[in-house]
CSV table of C-alpha atoms in Angstrom, one decimal:
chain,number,residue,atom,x,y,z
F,116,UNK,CA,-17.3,3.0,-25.5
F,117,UNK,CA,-17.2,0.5,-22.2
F,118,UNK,CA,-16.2,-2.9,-22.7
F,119,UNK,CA,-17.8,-5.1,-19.4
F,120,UNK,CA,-15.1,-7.4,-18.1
F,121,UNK,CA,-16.8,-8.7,-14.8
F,122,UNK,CA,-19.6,-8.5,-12.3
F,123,UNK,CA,-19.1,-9.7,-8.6
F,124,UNK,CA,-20.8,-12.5,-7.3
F,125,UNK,CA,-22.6,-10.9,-4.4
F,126,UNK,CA,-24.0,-13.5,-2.8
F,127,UNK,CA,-20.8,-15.3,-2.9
F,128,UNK,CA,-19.4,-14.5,0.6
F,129,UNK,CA,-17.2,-17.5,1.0
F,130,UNK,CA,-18.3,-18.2,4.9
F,131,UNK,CA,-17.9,-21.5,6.0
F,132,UNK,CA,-20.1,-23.7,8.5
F,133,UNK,CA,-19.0,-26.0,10.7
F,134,UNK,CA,-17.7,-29.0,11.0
F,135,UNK,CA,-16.3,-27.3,7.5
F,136,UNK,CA,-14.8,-24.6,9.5
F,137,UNK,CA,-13.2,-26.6,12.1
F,138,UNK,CA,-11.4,-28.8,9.0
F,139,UNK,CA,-10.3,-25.6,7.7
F,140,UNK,CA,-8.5,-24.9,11.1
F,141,UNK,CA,-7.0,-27.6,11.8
F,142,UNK,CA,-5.5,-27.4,8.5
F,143,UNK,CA,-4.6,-23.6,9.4
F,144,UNK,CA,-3.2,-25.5,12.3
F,145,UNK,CA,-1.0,-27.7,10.5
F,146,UNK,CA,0.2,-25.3,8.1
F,147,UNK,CA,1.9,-22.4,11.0
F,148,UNK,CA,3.2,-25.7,13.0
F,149,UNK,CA,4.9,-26.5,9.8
F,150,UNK,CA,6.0,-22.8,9.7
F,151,UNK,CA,7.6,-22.7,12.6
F,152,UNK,CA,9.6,-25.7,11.6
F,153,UNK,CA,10.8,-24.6,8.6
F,154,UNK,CA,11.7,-20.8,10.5
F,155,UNK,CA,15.6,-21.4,10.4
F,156,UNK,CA,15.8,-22.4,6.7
F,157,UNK,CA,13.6,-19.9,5.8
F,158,UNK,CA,16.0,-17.4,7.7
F,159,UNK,CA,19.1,-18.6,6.4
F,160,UNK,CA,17.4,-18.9,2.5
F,161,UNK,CA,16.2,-15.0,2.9
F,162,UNK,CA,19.8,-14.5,4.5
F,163,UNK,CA,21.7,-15.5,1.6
F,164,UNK,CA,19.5,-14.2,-1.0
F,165,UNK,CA,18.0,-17.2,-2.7
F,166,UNK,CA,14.3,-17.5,-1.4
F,167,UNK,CA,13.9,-19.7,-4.3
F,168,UNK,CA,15.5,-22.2,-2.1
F,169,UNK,CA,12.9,-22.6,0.4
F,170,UNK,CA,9.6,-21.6,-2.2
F,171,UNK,CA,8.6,-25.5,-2.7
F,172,UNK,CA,8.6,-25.9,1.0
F,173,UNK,CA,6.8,-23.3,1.7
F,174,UNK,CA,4.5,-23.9,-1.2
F,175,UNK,CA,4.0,-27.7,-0.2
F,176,UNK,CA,3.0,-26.8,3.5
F,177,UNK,CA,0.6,-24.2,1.9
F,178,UNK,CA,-1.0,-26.9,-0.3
F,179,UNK,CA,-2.4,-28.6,2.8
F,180,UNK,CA,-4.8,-25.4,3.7
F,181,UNK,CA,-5.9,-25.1,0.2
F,182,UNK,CA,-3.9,-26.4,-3.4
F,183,UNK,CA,-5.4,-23.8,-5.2
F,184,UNK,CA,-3.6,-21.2,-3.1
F,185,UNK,CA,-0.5,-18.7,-3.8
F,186,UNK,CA,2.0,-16.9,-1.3
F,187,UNK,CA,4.7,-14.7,-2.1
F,188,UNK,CA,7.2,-13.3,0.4
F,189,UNK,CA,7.9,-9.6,0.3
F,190,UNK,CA,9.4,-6.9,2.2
F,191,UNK,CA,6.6,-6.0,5.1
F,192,UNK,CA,4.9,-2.6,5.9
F,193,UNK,CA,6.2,-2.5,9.3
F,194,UNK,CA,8.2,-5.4,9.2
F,195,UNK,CA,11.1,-7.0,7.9
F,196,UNK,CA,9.3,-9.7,5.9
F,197,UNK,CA,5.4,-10.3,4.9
F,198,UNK,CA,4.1,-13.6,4.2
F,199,UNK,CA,1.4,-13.2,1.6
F,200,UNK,CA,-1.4,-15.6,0.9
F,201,UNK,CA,-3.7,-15.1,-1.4
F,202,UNK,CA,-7.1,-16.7,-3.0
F,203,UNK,CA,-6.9,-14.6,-6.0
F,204,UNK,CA,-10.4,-13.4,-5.3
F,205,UNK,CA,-12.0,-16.9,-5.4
F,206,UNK,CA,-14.9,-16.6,-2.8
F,207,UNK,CA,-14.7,-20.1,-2.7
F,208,UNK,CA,-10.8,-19.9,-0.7
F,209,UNK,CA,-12.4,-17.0,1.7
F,210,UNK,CA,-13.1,-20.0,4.7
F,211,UNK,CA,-9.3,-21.4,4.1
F,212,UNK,CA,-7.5,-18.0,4.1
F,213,UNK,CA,-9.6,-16.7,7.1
F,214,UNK,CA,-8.8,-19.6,8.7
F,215,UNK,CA,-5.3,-19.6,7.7
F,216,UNK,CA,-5.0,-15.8,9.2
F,217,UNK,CA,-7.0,-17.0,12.6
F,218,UNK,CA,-4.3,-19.1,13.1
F,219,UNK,CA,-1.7,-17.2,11.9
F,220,UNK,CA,0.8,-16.0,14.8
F,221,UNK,CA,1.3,-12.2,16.2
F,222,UNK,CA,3.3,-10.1,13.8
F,223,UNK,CA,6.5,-9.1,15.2
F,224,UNK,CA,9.8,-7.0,14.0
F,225,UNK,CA,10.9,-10.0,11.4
F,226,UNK,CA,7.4,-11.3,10.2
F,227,UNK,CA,4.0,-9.8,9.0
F,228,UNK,CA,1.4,-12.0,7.5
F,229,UNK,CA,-1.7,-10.9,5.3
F,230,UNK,CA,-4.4,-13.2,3.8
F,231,UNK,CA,-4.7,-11.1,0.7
F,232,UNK,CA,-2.6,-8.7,-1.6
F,233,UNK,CA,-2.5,-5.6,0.3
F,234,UNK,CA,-2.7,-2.3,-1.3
F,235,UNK,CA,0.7,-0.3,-2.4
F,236,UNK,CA,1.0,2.9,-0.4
F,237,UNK,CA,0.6,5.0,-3.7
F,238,UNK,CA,-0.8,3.7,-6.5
F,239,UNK,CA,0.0,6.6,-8.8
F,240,UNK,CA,3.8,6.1,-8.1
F,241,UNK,CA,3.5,2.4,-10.0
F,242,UNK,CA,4.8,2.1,-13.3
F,243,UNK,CA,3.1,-1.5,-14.9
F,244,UNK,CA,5.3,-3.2,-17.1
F,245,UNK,CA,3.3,-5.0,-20.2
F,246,UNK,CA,4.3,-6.3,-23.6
F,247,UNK,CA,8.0,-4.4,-23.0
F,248,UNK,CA,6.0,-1.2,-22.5
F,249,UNK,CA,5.8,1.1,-19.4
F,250,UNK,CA,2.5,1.9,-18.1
F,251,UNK,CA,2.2,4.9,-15.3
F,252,UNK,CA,-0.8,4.2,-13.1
F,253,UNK,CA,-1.0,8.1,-12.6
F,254,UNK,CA,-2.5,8.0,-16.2
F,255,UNK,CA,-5.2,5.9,-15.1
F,256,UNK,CA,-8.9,7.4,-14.5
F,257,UNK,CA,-11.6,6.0,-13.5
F,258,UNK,CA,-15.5,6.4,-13.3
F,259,UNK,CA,-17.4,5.1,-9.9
F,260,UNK,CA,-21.0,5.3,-9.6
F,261,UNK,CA,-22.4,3.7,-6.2
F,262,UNK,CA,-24.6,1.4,-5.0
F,263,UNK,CA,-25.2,2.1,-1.3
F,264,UNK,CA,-27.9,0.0,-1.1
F,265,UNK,CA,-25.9,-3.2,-2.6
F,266,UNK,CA,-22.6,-1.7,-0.9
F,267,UNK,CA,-20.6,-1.8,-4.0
F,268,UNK,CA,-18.5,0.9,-6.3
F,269,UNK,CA,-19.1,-0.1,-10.2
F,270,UNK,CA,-16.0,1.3,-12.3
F,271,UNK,CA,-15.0,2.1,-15.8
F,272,UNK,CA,-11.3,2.3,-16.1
F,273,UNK,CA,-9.8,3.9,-18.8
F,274,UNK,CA,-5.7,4.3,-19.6
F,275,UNK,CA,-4.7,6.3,-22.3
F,276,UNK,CA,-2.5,3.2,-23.3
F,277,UNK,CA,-5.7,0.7,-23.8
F,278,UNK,CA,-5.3,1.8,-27.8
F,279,UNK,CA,-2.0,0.2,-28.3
F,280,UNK,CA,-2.9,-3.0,-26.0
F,281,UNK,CA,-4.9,-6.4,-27.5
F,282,UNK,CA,-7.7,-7.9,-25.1
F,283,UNK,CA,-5.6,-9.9,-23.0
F,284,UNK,CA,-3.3,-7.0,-21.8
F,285,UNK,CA,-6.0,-4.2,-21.7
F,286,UNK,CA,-7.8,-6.2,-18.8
F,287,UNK,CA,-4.9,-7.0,-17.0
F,288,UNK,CA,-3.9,-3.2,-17.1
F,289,UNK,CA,-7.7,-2.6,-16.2
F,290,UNK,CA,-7.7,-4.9,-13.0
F,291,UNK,CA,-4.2,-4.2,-11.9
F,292,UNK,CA,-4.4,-0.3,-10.9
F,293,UNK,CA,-7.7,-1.5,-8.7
F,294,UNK,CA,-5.9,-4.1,-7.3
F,295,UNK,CA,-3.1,-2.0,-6.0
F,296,UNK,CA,-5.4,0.7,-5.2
F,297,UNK,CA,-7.4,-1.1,-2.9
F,298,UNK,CA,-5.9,-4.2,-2.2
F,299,UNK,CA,-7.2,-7.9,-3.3
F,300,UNK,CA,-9.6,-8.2,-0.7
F,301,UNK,CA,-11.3,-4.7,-0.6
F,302,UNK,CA,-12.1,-5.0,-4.5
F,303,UNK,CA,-13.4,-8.6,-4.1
F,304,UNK,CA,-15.7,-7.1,-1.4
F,305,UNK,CA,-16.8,-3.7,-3.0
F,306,UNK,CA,-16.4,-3.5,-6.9
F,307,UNK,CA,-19.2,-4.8,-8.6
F,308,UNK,CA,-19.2,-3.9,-12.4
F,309,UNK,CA,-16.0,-3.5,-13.9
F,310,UNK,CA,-15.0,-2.3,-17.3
F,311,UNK,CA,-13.0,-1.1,-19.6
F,312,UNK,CA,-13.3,2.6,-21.1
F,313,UNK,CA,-11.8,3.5,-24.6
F,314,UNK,CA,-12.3,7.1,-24.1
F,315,UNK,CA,-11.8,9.4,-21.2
F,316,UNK,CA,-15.0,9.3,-19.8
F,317,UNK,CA,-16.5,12.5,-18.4
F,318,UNK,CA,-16.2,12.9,-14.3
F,319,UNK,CA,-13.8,10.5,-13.9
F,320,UNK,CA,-11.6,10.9,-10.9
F,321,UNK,CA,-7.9,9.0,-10.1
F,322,UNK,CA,-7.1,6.4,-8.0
F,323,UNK,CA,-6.2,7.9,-4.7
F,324,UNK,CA,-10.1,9.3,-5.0
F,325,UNK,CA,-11.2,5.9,-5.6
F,326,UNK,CA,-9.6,4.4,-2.7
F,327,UNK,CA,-10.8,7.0,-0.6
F,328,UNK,CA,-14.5,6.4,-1.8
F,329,UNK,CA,-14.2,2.8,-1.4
F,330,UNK,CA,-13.0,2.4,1.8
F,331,UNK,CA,-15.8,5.2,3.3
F,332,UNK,CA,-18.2,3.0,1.5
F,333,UNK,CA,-17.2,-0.4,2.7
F,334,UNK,CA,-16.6,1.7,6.1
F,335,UNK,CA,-20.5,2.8,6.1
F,336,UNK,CA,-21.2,-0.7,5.0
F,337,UNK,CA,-19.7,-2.3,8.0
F,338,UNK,CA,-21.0,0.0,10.8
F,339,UNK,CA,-23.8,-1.5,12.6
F,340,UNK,CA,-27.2,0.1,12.0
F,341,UNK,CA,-28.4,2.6,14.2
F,342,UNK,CA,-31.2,1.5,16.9
């Protein structure tokens, strides 16, 4: 049995027109000149180990690009720190963080900066914490069908720990192994139905597979057509 948790909004593509796009930069602007100032105590905060220190700053200077957006600061892929922003999905925040990551500076040895959860490296090496019980992502399978002509994956996710879970948890432990599979943006963009499977469905393939489906679809998606 399936239970349907979501359906995309396909036609929401958050893209912005100006003058909307040019208030969204200079608000980009603002934020990464506000950055820059706050650089040293961010430094010295991360330096002594209480990044709670400088969160509010950070989190105030954010506010002025969009007040319904998050961050986080994390250890980076190729460098020291990442700066993460994210719109949670909301097509609606897609002009603010593209225009937040326009603006953003180069990435260098100390700072990264993505506009959007990235993926983990493995997905399968992930244990989920819910409710006080562990939850290995390796367990997860999932079913994909595609629609080439809509350029989107729709999934049933099953985990054999959905029995033991009530509504709530079961979707977040549905959303999460996509989520770190593909990363925030790359399901926004290509999953289209998702639910939930109670049973192991038949032909249902793991995560790594996923990913690598996704991205050649959303790769073939993004190619220009041939002349």
């Amino acid at each position: 049995m399936f239970r349907f948790l979501r359906r995309r909004d396909a036609e929401a593509t958050g893209t912005a027109e100006a003058p909307e796009a040019d208030v969204y930069a200079q608000a980009a602007e603002r934020f990464w000149q506000r950055w820059d100032d706050l650089l040293p105590e961010i430094a010295s905060a991360l330096g002594d180990s209480v990044p709670h220190r400088i969160e509010s700053l950070v989190a105030a200077a954010l506010a002025e690009v969009h007040p319904n957006l998050t961050f986080a600061i994390e250890h980076g892929e190729k460098a020291v720190y990442a700066l993460v922003v994210s719109g949670q999905a909301d097509p609606e925040l897609r002009p603010h963080t593209d225009a937040w990551m326009a603006a953003a500076p180069p990435a260098d040895t100390l700072w990264e900066y993505h506009d959007s959860v990235p993926p983990v490296p493995d997905p399968t090496e992930v244990t989920v914490n819910l409710r006080g019980e562990k939850y290995p992502l390796a367990d997860v399978r999932v079913v994909a069908q595609v629609d080439e002509a809509e350029g989107l994956v729709d999934v049933a996710v099953y985990h054999p720990g959905f029995s033991g879970l009530e509504e709530n948890a079961r979707r977040a432990l549905t959303f999460l192994p996509l989520d770190a599979t593909l990363g925030e943006r790359l399901a926004a963009d290509r999953l289209g139905r998702v639910e939930t499977a109670e049973l192991e469905p038949e032909g249902a393939i793991g995560l790594l597979e996923l990913r690598e489906l996704v991205r050649e679809l959303d790769r073939t998606a993004a190619a220009p057509p041939e002349s």
